mmCIF file of C-alpha atoms in Angstrom:
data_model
loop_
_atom_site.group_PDB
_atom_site.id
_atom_site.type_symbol
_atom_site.label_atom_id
_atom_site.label_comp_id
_atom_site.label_asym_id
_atom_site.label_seq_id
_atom_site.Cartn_x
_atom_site.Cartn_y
_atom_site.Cartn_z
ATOM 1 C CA UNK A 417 0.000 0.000 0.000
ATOM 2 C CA UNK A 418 1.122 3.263 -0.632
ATOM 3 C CA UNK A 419 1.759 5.543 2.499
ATOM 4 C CA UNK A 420 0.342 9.238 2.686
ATOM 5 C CA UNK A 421 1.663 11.908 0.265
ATOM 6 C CA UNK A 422 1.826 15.358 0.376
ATOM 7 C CA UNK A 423 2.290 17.825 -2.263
ATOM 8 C CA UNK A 424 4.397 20.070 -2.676
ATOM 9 C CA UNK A 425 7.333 18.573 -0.479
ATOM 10 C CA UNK A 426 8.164 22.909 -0.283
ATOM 11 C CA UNK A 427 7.168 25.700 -1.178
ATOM 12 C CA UNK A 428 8.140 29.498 -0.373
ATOM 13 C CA UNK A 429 5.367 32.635 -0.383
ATOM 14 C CA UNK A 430 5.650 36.325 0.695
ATOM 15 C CA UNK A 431 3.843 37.768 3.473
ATOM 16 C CA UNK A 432 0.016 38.320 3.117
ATOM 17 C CA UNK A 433 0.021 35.401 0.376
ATOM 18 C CA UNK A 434 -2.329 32.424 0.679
ATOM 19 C CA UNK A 435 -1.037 28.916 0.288
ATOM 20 C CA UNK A 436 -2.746 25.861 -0.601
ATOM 21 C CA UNK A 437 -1.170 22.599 0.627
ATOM 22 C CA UNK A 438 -2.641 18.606 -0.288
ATOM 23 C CA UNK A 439 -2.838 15.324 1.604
ATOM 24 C CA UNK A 440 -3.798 11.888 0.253
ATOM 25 C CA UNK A 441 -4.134 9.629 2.739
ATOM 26 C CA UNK A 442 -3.564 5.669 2.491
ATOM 27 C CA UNK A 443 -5.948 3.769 0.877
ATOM 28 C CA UNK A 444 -8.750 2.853 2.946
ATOM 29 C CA UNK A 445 -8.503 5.796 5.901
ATOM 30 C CA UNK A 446 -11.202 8.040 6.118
ATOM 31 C CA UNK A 447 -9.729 10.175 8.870
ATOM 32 C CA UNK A 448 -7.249 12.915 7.876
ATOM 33 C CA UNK A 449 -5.557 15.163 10.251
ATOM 34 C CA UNK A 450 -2.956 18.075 9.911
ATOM 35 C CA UNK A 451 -0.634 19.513 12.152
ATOM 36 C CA UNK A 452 2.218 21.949 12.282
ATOM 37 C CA UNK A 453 5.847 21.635 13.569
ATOM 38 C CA UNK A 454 7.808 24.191 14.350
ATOM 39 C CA UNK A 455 11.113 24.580 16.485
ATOM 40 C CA UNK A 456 9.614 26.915 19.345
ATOM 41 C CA UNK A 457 5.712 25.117 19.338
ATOM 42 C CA UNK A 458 6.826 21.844 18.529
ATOM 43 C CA UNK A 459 3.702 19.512 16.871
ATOM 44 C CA UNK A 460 0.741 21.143 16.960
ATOM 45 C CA UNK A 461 -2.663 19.779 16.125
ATOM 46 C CA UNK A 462 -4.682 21.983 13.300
ATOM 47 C CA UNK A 463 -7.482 20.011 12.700
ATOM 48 C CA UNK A 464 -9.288 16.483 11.652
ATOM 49 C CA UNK A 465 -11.750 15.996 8.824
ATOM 50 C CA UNK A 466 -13.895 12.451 8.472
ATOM 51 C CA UNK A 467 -15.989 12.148 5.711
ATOM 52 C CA UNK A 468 -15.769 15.302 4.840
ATOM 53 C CA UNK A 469 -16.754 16.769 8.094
ATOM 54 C CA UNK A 470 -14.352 18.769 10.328
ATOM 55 C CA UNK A 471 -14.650 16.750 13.524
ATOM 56 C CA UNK A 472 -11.867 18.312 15.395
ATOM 57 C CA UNK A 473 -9.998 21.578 15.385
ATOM 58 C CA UNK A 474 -6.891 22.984 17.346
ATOM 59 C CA UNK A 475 -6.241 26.079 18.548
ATOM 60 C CA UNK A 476 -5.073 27.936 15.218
ATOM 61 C CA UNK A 477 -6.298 31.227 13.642
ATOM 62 C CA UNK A 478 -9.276 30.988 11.330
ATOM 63 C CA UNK A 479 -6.520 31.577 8.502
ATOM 64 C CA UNK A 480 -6.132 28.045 8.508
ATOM 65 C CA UNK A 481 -8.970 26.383 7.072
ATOM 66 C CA UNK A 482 -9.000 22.890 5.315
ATOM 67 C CA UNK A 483 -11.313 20.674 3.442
ATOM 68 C CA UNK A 484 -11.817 16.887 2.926
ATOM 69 C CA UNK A 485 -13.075 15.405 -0.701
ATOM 70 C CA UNK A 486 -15.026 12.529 -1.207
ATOM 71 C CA UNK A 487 -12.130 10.306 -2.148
ATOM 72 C CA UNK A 488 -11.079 11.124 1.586
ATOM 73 C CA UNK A 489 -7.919 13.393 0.439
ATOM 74 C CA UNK A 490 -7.692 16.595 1.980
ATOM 75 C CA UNK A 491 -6.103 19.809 1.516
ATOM 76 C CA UNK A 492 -5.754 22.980 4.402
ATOM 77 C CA UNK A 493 -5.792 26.507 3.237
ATOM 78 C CA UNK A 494 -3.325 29.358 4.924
ATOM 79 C CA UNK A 495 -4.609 32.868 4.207
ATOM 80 C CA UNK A 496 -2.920 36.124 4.641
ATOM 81 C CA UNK A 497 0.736 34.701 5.354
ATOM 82 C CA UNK A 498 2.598 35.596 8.607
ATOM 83 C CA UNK A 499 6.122 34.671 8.968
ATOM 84 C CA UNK A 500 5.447 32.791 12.011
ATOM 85 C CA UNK A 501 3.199 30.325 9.944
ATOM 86 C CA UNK A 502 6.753 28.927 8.213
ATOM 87 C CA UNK A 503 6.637 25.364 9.447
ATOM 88 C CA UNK A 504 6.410 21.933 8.506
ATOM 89 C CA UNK A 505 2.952 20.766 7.454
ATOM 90 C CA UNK A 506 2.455 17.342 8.292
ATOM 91 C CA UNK A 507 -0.743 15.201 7.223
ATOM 92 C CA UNK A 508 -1.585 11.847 8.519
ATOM 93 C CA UNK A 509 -4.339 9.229 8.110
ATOM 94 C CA UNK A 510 -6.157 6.948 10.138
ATOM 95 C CA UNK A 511 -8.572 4.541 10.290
ATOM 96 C CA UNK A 512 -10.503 2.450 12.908
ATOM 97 C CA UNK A 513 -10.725 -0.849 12.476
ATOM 98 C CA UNK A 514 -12.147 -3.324 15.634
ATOM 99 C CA UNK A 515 -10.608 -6.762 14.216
ATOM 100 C CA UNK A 516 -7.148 -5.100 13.955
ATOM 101 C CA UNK A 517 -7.348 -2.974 17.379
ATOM 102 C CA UNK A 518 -6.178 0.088 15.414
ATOM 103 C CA UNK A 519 -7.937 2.940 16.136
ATOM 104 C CA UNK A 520 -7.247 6.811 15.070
ATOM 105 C CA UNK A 521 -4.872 7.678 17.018
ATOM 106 C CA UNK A 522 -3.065 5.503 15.119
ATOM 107 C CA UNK A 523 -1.905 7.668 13.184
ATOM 108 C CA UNK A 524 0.316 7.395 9.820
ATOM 109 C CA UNK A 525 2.227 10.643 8.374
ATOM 110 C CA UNK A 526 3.338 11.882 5.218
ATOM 111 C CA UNK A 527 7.049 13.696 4.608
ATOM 112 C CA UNK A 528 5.423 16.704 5.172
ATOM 113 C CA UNK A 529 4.964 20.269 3.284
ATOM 114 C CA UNK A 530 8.187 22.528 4.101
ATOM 115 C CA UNK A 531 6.702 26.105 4.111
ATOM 116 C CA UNK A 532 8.829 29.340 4.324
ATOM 117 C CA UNK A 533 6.892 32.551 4.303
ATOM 118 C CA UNK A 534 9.624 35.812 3.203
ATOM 119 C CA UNK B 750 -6.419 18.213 29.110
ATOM 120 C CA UNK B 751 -4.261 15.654 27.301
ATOM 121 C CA UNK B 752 -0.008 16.259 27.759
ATOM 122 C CA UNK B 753 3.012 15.121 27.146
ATOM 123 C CA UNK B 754 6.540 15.824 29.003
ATOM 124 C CA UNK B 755 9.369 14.518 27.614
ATOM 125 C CA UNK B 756 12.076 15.629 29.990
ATOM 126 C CA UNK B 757 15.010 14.897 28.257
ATOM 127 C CA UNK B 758 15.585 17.624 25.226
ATOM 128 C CA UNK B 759 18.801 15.783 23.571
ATOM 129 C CA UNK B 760 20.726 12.623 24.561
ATOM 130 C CA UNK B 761 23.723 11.109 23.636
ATOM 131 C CA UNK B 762 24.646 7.464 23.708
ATOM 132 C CA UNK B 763 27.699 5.222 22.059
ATOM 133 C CA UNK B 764 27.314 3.149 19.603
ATOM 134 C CA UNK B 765 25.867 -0.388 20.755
ATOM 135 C CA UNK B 766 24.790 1.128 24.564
ATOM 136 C CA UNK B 767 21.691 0.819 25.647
ATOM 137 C CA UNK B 768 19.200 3.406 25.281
ATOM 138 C CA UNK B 769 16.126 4.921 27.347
ATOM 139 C CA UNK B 770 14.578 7.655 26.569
ATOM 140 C CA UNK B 771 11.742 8.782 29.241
ATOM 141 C CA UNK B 772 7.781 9.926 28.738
ATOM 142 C CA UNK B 773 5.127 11.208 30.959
ATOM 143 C CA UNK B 774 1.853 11.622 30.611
ATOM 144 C CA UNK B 775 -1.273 13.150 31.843
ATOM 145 C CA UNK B 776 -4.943 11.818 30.822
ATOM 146 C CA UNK B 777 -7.652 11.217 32.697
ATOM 147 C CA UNK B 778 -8.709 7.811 31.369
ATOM 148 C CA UNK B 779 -6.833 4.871 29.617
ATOM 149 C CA UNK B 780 -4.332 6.067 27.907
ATOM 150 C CA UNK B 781 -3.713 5.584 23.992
ATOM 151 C CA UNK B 782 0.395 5.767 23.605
ATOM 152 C CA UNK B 783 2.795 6.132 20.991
ATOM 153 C CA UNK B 784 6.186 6.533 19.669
ATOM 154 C CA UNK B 785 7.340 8.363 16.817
ATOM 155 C CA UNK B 786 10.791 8.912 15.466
ATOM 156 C CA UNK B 787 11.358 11.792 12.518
ATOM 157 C CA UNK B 788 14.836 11.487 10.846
ATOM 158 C CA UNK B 789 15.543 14.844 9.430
ATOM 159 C CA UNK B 790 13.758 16.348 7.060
ATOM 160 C CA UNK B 791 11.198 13.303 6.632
ATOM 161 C CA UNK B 792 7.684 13.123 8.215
ATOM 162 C CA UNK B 793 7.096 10.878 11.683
ATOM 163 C CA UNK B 794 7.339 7.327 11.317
ATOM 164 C CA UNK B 795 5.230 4.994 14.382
ATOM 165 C CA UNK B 796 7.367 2.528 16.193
ATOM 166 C CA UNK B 797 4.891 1.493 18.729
ATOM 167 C CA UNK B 798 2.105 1.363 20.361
ATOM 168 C CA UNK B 799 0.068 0.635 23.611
ATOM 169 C CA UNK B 800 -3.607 0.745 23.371
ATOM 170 C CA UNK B 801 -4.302 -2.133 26.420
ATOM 171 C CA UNK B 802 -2.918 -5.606 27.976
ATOM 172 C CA UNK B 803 0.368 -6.750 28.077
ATOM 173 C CA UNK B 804 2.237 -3.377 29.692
ATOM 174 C CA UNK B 805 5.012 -4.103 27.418
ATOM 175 C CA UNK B 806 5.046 -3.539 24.201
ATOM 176 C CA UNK B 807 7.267 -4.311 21.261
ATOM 177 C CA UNK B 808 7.759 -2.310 18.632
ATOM 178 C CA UNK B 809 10.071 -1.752 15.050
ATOM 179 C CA UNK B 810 13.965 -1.679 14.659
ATOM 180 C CA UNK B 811 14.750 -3.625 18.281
ATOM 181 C CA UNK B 812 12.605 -1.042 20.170
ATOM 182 C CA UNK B 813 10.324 -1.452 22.935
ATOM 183 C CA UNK B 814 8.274 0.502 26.114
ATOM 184 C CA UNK B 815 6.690 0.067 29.265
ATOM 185 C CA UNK B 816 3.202 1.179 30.521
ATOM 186 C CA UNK B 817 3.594 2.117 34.100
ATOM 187 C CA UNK B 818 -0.150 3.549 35.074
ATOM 188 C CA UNK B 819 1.282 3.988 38.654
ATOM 189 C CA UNK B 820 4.182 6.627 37.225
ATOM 190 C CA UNK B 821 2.047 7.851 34.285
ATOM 191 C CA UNK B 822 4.762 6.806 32.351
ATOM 192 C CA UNK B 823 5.658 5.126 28.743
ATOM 193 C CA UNK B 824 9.238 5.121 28.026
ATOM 194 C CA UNK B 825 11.970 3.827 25.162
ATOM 195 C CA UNK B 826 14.266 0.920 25.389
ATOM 196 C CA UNK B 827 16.532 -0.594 23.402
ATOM 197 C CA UNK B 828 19.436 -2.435 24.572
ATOM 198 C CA UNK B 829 21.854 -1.782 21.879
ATOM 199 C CA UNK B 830 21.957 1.174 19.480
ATOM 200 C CA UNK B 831 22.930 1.647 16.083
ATOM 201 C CA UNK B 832 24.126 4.552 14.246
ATOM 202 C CA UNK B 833 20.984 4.895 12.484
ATOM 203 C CA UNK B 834 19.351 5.068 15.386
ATOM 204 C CA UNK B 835 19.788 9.061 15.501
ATOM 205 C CA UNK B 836 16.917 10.929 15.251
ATOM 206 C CA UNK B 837 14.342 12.897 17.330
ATOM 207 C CA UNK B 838 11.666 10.633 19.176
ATOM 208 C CA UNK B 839 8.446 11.669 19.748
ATOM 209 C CA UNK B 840 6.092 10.402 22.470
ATOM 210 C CA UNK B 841 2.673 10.909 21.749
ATOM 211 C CA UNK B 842 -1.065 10.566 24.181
ATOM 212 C CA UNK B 843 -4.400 10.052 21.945
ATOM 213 C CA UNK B 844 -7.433 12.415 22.602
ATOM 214 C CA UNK B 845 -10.032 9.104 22.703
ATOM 215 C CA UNK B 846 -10.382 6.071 20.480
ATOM 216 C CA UNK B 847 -12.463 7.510 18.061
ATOM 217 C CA UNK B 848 -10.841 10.917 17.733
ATOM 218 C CA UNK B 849 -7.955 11.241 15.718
ATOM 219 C CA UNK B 850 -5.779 13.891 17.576
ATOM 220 C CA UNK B 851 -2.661 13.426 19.029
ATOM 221 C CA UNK B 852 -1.058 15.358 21.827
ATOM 222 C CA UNK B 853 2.810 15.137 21.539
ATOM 223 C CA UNK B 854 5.696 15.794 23.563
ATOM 224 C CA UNK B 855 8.585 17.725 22.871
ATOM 225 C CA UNK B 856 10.592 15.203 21.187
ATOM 226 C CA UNK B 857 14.064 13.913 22.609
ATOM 227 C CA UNK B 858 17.192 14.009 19.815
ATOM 228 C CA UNK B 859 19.436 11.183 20.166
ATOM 229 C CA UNK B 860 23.051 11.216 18.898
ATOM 230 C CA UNK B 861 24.793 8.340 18.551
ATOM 231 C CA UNK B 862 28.367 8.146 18.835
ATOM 232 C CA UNK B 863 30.079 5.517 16.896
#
């Protein structure tokens, strides 16, 4: 099975910019979460989307918005860029499944989006 | 609220020593645990897991951890370390069984000498 992926691996914006980053989770997971790691916050949760509902949402700025398709692949939205928002995006998947005692917290990332905001 | 203290911000072990690195937590009901590492530059990878039963748990590339409810503790073993082995390790608490949110620690970065 192919893991999660994330595109683009980096990217670099100006100030006041919006970005647009994308997640496709591993065949079969419904759940899709984002989060953002920096060196001073360390991981931070953003939010969760399940079937294309936001179930779950940290404590970020309502510049960061995301969205969940159909297919289960998501993407998160930064508006207005601040330089504190350069970070590494990272998406992961989940799913629960009884049989295999996974659940989702079990969580599975991607490499990540490297973002740099000038 | 769900958290995660990793005390121990960097550590540095030889080639072949053994290795723990330490995790406490703070939840009010059973605990959902987890360790990550993230070489550089690359997303988190899970070595292991402890959801319930046995207290000790076995996980990928010789590692392993111990539930201790008592200490509110979960931390990393592994007897003898490799050079690949360096990386930062996270040690992360779930929100619930059916939420998918993790609260993480600060991570630990282990060097390893060779």
């Amino acid at each position: 099975k192919a893991g999660v992926t994330q595109t683009p691996r980096y990217l670099i914006k100006t100030r006041g910019q919006q970005v647009t980053l994308s997640c496709s989770p591993i065949s079969g997971h419904r759940s899709v979460s984002w989060y953002q790691q920096t060196p001073g916050q360390g991981l931070q949760f953003l939010f969760e989307y399940f079937s294309e509902t936001q179930r779950n949402k940290g404590n970020f700025p309502g510049r960061f918005s995301g969205r969940q398709f159909s297919n289960s692949r998501s993407e998160m939205n930064v508006s207005t860029l601040e330089l504190g928002d350069s970070a590494l995006y990272l998406c992961a998947s989940s799913l629960w499944d009884r049989v295999r005692g996974s659940s989702y917290n079990e969580q599975f990332f991607g490499p990540g989006t490297r973002l740099t905001v000038l | 609220a769900q958290s995660v203290t990793q005390p121990d911000i960097h550590i540095t072990v030889s080639e072949g020593a053994s290795l723990e690195l330490r995790c406490n937590y703070s939840y009010g009901a059973t605990p959902y645990l987890f360790w990550y590492v993230q070489s550089p530059g690359q997303g988190l990878q899970l070595l292991l897991k402890y959801f319930s039963g046995d207290t000790l748990v076995q996980g990928i590339k010789g590692f392993e951890a111990e539930f201790k409810r008592s200490q509110s503790s979960f931390n990393l073993r592994k007897p003898s370390v490799h050079w690949s082995d360096a990386a930062e390790y996270f040690c992360a608490v779930g929100a619930g069984l059916t939420l998918g949110r993790l609260y993480f620690g600060r991570g630990t970065q282990l060097t390893v000498w060779p």
